[in-house]
Structures are given as C-alpha cells and as structure tokens.
Backbone as ProteinMPNN parsed JSONL, in Angstrom:
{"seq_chain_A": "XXXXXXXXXXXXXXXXXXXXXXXXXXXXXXXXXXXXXXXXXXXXXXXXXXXXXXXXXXXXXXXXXXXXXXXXXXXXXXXXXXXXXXXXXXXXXXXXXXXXXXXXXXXXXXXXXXXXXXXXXXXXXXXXXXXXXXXXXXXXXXXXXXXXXXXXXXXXXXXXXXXXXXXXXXXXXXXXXXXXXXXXXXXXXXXX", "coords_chain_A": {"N_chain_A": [[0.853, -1.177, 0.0], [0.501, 2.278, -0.864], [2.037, 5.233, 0.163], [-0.158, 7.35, -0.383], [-2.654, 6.174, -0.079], [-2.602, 5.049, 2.308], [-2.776, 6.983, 3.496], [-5.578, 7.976, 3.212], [-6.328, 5.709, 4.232], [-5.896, 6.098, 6.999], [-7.327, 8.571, 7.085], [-10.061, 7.686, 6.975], [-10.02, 5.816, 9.473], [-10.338, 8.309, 11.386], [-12.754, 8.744, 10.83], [-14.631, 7.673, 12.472], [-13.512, 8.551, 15.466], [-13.73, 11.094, 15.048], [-16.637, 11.127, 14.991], [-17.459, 9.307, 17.331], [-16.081, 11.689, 19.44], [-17.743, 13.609, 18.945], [-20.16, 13.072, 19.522], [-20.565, 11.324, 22.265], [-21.171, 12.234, 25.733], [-18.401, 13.591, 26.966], [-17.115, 14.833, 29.524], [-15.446, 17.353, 29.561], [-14.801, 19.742, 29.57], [-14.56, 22.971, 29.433], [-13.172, 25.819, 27.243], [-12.335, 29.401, 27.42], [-12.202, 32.096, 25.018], [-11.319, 35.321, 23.964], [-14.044, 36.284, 24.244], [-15.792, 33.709, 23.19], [-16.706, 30.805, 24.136], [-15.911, 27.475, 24.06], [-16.406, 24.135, 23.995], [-14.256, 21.395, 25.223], [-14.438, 19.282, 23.696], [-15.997, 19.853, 21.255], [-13.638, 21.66, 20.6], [-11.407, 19.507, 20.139], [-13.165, 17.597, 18.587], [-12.589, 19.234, 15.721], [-9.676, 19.353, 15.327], [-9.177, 16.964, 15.195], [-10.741, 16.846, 12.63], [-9.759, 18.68, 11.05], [-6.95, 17.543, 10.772], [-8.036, 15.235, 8.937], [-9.273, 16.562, 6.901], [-6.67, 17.169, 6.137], [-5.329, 15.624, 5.028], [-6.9, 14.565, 3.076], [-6.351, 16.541, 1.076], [-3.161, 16.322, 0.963], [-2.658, 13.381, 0.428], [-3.761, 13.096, -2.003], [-2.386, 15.05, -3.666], [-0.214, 14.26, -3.332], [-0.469, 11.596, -4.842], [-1.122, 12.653, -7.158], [1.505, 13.87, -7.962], [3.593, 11.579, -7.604], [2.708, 9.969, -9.722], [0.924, 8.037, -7.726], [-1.304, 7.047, -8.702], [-4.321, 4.594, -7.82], [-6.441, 2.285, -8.382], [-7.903, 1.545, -5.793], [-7.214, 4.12, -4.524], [-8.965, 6.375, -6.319], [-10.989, 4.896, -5.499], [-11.796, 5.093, -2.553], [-10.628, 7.59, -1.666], [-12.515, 9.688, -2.476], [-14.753, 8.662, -1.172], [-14.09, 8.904, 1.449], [-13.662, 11.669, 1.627], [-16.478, 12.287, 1.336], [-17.717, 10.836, 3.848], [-16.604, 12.16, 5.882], [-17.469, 14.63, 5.545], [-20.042, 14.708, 5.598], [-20.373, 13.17, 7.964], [-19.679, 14.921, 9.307], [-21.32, 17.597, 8.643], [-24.277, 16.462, 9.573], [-23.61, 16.199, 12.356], [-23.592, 18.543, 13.169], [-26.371, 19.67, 12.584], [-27.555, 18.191, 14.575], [-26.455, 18.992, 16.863], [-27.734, 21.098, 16.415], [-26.841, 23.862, 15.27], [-25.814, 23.882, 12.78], [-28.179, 25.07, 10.135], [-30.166, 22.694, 8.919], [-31.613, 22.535, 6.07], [-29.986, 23.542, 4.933], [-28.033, 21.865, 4.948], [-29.096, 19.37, 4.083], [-29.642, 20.145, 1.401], [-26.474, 20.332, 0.513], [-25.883, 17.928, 0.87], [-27.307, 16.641, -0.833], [-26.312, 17.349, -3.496], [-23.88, 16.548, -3.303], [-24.414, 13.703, -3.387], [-25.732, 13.499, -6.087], [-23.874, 14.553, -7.842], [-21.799, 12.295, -7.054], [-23.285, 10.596, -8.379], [-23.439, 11.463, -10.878], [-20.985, 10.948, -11.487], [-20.223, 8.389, -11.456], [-21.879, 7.386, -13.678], [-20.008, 8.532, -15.774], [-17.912, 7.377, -15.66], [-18.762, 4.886, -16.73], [-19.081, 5.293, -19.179], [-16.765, 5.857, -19.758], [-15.228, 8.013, -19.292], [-13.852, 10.706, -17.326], [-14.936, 12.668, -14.163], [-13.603, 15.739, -14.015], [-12.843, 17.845, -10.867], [-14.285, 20.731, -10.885], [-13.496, 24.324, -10.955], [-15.421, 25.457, -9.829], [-16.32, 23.894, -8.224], [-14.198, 23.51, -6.614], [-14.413, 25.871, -5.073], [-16.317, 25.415, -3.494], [-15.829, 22.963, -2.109], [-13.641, 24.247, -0.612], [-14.309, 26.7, 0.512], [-16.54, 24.683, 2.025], [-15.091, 23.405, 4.015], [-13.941, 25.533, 5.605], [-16.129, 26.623, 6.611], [-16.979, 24.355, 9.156], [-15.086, 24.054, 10.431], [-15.448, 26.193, 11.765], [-17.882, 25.812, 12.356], [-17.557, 24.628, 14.442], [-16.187, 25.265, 16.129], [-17.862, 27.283, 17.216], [-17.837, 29.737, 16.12], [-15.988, 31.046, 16.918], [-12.425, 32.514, 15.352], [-14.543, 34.808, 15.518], [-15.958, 35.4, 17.19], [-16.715, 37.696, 18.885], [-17.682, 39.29, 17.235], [-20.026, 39.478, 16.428], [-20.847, 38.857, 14.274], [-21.727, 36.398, 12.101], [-19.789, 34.428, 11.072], [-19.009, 31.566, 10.396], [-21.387, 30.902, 9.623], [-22.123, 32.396, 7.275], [-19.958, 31.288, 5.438], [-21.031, 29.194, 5.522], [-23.317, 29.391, 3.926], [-22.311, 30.7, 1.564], [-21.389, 28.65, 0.7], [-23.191, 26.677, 0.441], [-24.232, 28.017, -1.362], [-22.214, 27.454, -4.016], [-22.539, 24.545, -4.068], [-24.914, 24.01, -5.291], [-24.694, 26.165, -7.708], [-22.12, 24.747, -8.673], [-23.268, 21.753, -9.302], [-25.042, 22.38, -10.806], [-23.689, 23.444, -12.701], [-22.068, 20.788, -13.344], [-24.01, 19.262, -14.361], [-25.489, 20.271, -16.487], [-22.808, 20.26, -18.335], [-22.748, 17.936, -19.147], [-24.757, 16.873, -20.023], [-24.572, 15.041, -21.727], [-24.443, 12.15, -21.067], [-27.162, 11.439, -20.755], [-28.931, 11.471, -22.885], [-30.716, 10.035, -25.026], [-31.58, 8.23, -22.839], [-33.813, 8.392, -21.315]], "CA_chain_A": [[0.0, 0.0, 0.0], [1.415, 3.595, -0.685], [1.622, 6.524, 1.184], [-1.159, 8.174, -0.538], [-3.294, 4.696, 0.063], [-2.067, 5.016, 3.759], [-3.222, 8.254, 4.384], [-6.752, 7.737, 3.103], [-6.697, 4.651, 5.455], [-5.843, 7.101, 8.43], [-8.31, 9.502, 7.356], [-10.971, 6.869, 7.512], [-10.003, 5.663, 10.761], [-10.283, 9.387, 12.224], [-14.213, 9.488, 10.946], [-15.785, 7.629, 13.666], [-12.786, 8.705, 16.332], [-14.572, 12.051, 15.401], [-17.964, 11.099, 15.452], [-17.306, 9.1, 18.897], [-15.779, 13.141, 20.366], [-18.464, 15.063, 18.825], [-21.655, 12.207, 20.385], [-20.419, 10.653, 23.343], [-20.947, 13.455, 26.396], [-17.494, 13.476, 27.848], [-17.427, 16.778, 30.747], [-14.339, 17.639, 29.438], [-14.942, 21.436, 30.381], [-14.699, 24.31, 28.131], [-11.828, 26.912, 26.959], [-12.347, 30.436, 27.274], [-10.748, 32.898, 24.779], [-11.967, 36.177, 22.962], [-15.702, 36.041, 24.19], [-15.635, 32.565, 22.74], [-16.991, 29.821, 25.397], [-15.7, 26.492, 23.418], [-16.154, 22.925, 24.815], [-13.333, 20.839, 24.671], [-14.596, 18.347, 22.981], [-15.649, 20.554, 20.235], [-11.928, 21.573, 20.062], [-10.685, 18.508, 19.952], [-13.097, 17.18, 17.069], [-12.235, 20.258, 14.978], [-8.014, 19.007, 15.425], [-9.475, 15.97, 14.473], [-11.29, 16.828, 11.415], [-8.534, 19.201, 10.195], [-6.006, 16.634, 10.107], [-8.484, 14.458, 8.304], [-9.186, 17.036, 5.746], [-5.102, 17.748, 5.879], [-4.792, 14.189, 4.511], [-7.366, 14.531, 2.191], [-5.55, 17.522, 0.091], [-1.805, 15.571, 0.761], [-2.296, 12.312, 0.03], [-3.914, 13.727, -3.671], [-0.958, 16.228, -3.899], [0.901, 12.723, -3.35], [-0.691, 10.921, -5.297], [-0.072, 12.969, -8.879], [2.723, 13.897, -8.158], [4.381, 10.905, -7.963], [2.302, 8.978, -10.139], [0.761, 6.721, -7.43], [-3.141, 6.559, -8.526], [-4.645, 3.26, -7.8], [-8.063, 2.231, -8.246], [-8.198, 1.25, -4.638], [-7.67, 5.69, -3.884], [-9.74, 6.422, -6.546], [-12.48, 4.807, -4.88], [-11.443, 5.461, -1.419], [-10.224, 8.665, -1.604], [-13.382, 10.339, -2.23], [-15.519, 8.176, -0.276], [-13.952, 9.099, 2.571], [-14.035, 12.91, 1.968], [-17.906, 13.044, 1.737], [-18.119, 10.584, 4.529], [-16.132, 13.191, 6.901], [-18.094, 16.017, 5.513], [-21.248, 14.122, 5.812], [-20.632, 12.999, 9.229], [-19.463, 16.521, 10.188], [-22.501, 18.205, 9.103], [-24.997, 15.923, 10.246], [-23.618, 16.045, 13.793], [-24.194, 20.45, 13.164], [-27.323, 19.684, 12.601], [-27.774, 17.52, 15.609], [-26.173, 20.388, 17.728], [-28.709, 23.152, 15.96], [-25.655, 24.422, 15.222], [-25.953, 24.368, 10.992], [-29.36, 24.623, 9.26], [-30.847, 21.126, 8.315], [-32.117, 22.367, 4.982], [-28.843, 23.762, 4.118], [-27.362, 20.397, 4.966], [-29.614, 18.643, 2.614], [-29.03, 20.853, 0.03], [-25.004, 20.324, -0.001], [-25.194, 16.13, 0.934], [-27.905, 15.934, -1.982], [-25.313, 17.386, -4.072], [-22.379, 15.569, -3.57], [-24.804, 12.503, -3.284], [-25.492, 14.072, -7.218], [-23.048, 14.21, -8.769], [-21.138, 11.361, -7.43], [-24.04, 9.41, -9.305], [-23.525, 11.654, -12.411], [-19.345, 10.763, -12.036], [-20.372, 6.549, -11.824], [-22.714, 7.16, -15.002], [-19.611, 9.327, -16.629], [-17.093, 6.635, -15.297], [-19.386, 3.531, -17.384], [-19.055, 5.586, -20.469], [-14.865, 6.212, -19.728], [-15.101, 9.754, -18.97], [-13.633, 11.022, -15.821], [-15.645, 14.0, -14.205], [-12.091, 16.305, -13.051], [-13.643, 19.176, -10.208], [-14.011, 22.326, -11.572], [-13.226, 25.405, -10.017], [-16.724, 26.212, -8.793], [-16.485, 22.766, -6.515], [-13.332, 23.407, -5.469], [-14.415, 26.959, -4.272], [-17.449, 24.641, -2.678], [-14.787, 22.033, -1.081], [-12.984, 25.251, 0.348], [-15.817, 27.557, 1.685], [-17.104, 24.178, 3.257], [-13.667, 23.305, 4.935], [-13.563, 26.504, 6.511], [-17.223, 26.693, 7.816], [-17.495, 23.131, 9.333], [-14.52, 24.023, 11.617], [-15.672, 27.492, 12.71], [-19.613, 25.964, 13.127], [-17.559, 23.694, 15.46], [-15.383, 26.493, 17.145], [-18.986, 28.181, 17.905], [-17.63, 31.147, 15.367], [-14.462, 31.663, 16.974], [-12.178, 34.004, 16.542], [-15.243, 35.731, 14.871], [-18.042, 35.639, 18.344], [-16.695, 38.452, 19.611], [-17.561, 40.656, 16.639], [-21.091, 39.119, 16.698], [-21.087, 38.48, 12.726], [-21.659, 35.108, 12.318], [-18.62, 33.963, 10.03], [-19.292, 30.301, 10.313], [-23.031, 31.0, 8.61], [-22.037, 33.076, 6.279], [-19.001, 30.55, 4.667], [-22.025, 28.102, 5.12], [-24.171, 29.434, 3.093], [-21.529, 30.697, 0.601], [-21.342, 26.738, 0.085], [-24.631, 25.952, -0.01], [-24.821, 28.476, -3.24], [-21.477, 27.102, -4.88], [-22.887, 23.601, -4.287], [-25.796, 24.427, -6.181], [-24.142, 26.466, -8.969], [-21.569, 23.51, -9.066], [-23.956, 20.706, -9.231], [-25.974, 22.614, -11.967], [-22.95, 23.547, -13.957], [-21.818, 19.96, -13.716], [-24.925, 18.15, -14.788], [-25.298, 20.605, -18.052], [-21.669, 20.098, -19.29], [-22.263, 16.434, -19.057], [-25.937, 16.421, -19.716], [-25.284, 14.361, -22.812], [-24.788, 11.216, -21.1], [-28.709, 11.086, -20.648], [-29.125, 11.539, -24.232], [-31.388, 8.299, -25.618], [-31.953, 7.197, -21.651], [-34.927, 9.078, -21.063]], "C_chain_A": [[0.898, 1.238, 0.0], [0.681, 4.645, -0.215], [0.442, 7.103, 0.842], [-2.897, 7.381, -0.213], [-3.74, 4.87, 1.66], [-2.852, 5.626, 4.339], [-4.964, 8.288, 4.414], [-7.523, 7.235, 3.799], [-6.939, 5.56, 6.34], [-7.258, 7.715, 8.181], [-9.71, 8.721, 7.747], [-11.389, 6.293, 8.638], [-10.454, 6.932, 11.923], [-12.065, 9.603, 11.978], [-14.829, 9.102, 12.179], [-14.981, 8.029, 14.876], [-13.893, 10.297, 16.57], [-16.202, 12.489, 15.551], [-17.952, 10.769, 16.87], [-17.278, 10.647, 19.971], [-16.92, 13.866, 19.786], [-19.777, 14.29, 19.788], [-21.779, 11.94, 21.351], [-20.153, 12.442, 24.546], [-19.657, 13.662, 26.978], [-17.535, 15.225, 28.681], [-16.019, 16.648, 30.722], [-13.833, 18.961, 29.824], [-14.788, 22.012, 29.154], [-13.575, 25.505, 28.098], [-12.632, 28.155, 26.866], [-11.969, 31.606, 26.746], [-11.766, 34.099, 24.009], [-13.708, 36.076, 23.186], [-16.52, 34.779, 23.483], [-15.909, 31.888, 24.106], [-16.957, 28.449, 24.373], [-15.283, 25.425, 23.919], [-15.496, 22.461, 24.153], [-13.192, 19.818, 23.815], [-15.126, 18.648, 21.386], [-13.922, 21.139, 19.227], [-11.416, 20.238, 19.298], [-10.723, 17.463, 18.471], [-12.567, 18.46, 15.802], [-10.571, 20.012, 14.88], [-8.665, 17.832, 14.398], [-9.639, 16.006, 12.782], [-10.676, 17.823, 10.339], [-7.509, 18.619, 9.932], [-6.365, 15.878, 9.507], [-8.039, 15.112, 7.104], [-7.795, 17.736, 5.54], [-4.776, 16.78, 4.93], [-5.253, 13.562, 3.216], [-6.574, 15.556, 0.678], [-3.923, 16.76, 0.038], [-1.779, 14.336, 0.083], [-2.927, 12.477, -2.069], [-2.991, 14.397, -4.112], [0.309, 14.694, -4.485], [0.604, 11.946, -4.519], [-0.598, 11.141, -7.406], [1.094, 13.43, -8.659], [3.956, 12.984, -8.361], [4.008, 9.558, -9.017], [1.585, 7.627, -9.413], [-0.809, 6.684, -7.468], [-3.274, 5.231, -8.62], [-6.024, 3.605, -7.904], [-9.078, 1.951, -6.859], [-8.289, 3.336, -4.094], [-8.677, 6.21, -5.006], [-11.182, 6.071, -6.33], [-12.418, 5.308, -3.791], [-11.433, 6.884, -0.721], [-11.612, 9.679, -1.439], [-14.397, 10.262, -1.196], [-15.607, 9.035, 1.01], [-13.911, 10.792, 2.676], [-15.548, 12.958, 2.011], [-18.132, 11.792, 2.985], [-17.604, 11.416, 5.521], [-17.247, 14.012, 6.611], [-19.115, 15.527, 5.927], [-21.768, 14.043, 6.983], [-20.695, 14.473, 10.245], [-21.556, 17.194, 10.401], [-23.714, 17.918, 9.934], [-25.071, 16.301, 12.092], [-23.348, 17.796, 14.08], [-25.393, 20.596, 13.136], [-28.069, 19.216, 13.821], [-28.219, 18.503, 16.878], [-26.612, 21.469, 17.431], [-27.824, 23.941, 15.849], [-25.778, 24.969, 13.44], [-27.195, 24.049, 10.701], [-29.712, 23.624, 8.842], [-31.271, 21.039, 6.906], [-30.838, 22.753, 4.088], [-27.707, 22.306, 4.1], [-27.541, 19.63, 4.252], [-29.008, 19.102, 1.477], [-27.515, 20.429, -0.368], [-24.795, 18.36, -0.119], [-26.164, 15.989, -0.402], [-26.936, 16.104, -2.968], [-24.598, 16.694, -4.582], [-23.461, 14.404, -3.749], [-25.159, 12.782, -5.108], [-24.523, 13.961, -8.355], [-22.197, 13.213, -8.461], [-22.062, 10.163, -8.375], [-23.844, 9.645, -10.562], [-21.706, 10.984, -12.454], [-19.425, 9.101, -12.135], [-20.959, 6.557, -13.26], [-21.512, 7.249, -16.274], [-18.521, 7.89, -16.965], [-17.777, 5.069, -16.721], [-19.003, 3.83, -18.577], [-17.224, 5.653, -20.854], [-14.565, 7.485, -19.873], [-14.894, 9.507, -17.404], [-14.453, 12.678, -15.396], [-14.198, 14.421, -13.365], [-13.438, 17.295, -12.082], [-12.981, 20.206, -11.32], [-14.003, 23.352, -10.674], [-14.925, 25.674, -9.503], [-16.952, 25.126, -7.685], [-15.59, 23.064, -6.135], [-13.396, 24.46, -4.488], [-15.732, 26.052, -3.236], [-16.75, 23.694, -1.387], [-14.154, 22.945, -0.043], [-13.445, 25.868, 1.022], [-16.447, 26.111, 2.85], [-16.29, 23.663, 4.495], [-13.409, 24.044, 6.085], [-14.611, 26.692, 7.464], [-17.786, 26.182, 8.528], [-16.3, 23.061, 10.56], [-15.479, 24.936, 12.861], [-17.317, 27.434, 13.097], [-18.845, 25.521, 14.682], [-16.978, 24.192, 16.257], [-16.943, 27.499, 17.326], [-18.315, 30.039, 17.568], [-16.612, 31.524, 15.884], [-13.404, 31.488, 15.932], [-13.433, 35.036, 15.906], [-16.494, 35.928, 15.872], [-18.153, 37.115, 18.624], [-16.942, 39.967, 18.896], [-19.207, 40.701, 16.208], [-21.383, 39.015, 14.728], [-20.617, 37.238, 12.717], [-21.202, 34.599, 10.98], [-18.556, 32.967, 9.133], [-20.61, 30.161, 8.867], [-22.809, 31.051, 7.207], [-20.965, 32.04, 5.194], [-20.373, 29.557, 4.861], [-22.547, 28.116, 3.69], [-23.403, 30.287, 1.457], [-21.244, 29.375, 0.219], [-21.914, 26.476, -0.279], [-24.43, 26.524, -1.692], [-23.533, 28.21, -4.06], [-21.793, 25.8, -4.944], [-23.867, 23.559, -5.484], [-25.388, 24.872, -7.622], [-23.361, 25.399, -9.261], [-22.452, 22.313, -9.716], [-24.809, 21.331, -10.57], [-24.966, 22.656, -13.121], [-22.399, 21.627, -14.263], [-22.456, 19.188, -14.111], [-25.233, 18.792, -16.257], [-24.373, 20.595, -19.02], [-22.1, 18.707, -19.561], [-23.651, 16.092, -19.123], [-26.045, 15.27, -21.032], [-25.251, 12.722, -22.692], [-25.865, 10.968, -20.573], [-29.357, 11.114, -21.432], [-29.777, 10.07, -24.348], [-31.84, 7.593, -24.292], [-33.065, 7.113, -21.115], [-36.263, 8.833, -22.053]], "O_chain_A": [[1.896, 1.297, 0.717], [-0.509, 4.952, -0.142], [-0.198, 7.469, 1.828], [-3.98, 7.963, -0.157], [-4.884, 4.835, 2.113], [-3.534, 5.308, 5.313], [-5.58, 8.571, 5.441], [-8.664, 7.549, 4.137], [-8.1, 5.908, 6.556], [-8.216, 7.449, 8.907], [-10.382, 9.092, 8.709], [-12.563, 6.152, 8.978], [-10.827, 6.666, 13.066], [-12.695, 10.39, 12.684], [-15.447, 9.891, 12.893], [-15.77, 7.909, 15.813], [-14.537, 10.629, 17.565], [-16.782, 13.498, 15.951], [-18.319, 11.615, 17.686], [-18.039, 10.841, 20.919], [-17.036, 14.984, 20.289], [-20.298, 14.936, 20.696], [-22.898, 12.095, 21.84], [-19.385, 13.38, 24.333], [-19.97, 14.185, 28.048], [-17.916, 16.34, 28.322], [-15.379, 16.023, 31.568], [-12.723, 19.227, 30.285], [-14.896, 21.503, 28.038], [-13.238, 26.01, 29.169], [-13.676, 28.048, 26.222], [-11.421, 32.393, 27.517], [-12.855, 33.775, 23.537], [-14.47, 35.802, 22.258], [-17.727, 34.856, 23.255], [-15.398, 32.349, 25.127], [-18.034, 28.27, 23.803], [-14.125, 25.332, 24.328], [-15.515, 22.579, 22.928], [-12.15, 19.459, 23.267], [-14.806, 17.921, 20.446], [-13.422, 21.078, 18.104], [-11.124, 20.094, 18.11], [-9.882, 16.932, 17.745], [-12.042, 17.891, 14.845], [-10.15, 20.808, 14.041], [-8.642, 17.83, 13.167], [-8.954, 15.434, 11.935], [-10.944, 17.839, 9.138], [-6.919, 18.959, 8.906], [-5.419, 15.236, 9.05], [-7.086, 14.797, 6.391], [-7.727, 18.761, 4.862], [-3.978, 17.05, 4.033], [-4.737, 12.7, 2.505], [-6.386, 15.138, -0.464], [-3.49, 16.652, -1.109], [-0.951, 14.159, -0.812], [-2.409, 11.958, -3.058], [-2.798, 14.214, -5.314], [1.09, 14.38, -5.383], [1.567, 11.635, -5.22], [-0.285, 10.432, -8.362], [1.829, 13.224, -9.625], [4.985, 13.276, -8.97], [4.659, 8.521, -9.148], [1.522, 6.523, -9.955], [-1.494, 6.365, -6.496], [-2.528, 4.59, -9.361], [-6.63, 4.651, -7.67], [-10.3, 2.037, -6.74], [-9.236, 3.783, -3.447], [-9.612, 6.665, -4.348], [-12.201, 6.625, -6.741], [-13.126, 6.315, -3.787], [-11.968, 7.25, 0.325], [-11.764, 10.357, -0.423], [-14.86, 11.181, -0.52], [-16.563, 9.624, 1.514], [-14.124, 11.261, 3.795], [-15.968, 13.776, 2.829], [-19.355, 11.853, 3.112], [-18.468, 11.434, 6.398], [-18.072, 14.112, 7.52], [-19.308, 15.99, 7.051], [-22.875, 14.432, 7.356], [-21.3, 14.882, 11.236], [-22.423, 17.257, 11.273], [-24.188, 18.698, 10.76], [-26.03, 16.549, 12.822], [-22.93, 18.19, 15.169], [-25.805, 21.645, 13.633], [-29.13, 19.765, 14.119], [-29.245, 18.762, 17.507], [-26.251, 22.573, 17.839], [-28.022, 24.991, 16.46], [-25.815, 26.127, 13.023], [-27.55, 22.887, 10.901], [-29.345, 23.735, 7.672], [-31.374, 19.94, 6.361], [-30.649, 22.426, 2.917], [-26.832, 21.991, 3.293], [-26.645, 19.037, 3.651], [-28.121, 18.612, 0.778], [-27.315, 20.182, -1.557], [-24.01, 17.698, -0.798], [-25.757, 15.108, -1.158], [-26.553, 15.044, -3.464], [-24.478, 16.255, -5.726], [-23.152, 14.005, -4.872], [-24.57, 11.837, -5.634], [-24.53, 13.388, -9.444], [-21.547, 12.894, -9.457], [-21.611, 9.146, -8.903], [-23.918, 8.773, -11.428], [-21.288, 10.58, -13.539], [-18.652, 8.556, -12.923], [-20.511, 5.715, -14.039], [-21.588, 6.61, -17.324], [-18.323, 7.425, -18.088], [-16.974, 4.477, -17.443], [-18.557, 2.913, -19.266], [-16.663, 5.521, -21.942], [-13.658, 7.932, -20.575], [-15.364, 8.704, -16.598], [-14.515, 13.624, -16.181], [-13.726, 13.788, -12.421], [-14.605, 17.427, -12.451], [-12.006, 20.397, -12.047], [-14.545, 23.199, -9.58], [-15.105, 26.31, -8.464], [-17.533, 25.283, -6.611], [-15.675, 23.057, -4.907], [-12.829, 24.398, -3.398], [-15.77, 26.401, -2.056], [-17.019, 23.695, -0.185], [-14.078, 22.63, 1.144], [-13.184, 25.809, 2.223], [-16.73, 26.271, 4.038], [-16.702, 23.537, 5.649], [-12.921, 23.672, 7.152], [-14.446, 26.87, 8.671], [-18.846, 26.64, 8.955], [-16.41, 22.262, 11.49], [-15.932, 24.712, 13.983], [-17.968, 28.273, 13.721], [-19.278, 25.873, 15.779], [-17.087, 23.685, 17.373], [-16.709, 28.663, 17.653], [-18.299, 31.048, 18.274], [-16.109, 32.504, 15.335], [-13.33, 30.341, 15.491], [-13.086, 36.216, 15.858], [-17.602, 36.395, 15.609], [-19.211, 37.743, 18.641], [-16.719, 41.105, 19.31], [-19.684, 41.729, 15.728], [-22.518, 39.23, 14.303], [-19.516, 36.87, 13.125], [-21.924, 34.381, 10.008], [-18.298, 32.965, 7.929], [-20.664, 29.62, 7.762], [-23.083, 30.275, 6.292], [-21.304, 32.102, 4.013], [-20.634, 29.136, 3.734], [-22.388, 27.365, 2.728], [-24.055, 30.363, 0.415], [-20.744, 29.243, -0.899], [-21.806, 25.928, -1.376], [-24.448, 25.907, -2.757], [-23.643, 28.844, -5.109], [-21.389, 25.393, -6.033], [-23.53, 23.071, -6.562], [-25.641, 24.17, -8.602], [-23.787, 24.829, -10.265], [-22.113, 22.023, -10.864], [-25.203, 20.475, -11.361], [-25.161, 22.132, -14.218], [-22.387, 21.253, -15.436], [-21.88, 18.137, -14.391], [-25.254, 18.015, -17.211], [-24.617, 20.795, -20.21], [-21.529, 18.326, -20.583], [-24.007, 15.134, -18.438], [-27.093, 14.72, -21.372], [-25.701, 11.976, -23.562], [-25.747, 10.114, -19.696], [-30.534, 10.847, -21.192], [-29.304, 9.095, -23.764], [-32.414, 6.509, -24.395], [-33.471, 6.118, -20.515], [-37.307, 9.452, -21.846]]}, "name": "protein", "num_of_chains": 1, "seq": "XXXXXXXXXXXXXXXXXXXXXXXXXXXXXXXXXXXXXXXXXXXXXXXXXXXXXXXXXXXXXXXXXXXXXXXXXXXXXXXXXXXXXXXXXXXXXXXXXXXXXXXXXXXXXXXXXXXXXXXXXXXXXXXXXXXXXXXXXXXXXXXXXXXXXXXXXXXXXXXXXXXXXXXXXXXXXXXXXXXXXXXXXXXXXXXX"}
C-alpha cells in the first residue's frame, strides 16, 4: 500500500474517532478565549477533522505527483471525503448548530453528482472538479470548523462567520452541481 493509500486509510479511521468526540458526552470542560466559550470536545473534534481534511488535500498532492493513482484511492479517496463532511454536518445539525435544509441541500449534491461521475465513469469519462467545486470544497472546509469552534475568533464581533461561509457553500454547491450536470448532460441523451 502507498503513502497516498495510507493516508486515506488514516483519514478513515479518524471518521468515527470524530464522530465518537463530537456524540459521546465526555465533561471535558470548556476553553475560554476572545468572548468565545468552546467545549473541549468541540476543540478537539475540529483538530481531528482538520487533520483528516489535511490528509485529504496531501495524500492527492501525493498521489499525482508521484504517479501513485490506484483504483483502490480512486475509490477510497473520495468516499472518505464526503463521509467526513457528511458525518461533520450531520452532527451540526444535531447540535442546531448548521441549518438542516442547508445540509440537505449540499449532501444531496455531492450525493449528485457522485451518481452523475459513476454514469460518466461507465461511459470512460472522468468527471475532473471544476473550479466552482473546489471553491465549494474550500468555503465548506472553513465553515465546518468554525460551526464547530462556535464562530471563533469571529463571536466576539457578533457576525456570524461560520453561517455566512455556510451558506456561501450551499450556493457554490448548487451552482456547481448545476454547472456539472449541463456540461455532461449528454450522457442522458437516448436514456430518457
């Protein structure tokens, strides 16, 4: 197995480590910084789920660069980013923390187009991201920590930071997911 194989593994291993810290009550107590009141166990999954998604951008970096794609990270690889994100949001939603309809909206998505990239995949087309997901992958990166930092360092200015990169996702999911089903609407040509 190679490093970029490896890391995928890891990241997989870290989803339910961080579902376990975000579900299970532990009275771990709470940090105090900047008008910020942030339980530690919030912290802790937020370490967590940034070295996931650290592993997710490296082991791809790794993986063209040195030539090591397999069909084992090609499946893997992604999997395991929308099962982090997946699990993340869900357990924002849990904590009334992120909107429920905006949650739908981004897992129908990805649940979306990974069906249009299996359809593209049968025909021997690869769907690459396009810059409007990757600005979607990045806006949601950033607002899936800071739901989980309870908007820190941004509480103390009472503009809710977190939201706002939310819902800057939600609407690049959307524009994404539309632009990628009309470039590629022609494998539905004759199916219909």
């Amino acid at each position: 197995m190679n490093l970029p194989n490896k890391l995928t593994v890891a990241r997989i291993i870290l989803i339910p480590i961080f579902v376990i810290i975000c579900v299970v009550p532990f009275a771990w107590g709470n940090v105090e910084w900047l008008d910020s009141t942030i339980p530690v166990t919030s912290l802790v999954a937020t370490i967590i789920f940034i070295v996931a998604a650290l592993t997710d951008w490296f082991d791809g970096h790794l993986a063209r660069k040195y030539n090591l794609i397999t069909n084992f990270g090609k499946f893997a690889d992604p999997m395991a980013d929308k099962l982090l994100v997946t699990a993340a949001f869900i357990i924002l939603v849990e904590m009334n923390i992120a909107p429920a309809w905006i949650v739908i909206l981004i897992i129908s998505r990805e649940l979306a187009v990974t069906g249009l990239r299996l359809l593209l995949v049968e025909g021997g087309e690869v769907l690459a991201a396009g810059q409007l997901g990757k600005i979607k992958t990045f806006t949601q990166m950033i607002a899936i920590p800071l739901m989980f930092l309870h908007n820190f360092p941004f509480a103390w200015t009472g503009i809710r930071v977190d939201l706002i990169f939310l819902y800057v996702c939600a609407f690049f999911a959307v524009w994404s997911g539309i632009d990628y089903f009309y470039k590629n609407r022609g494998v539905f040509k004759g199916s219909m």
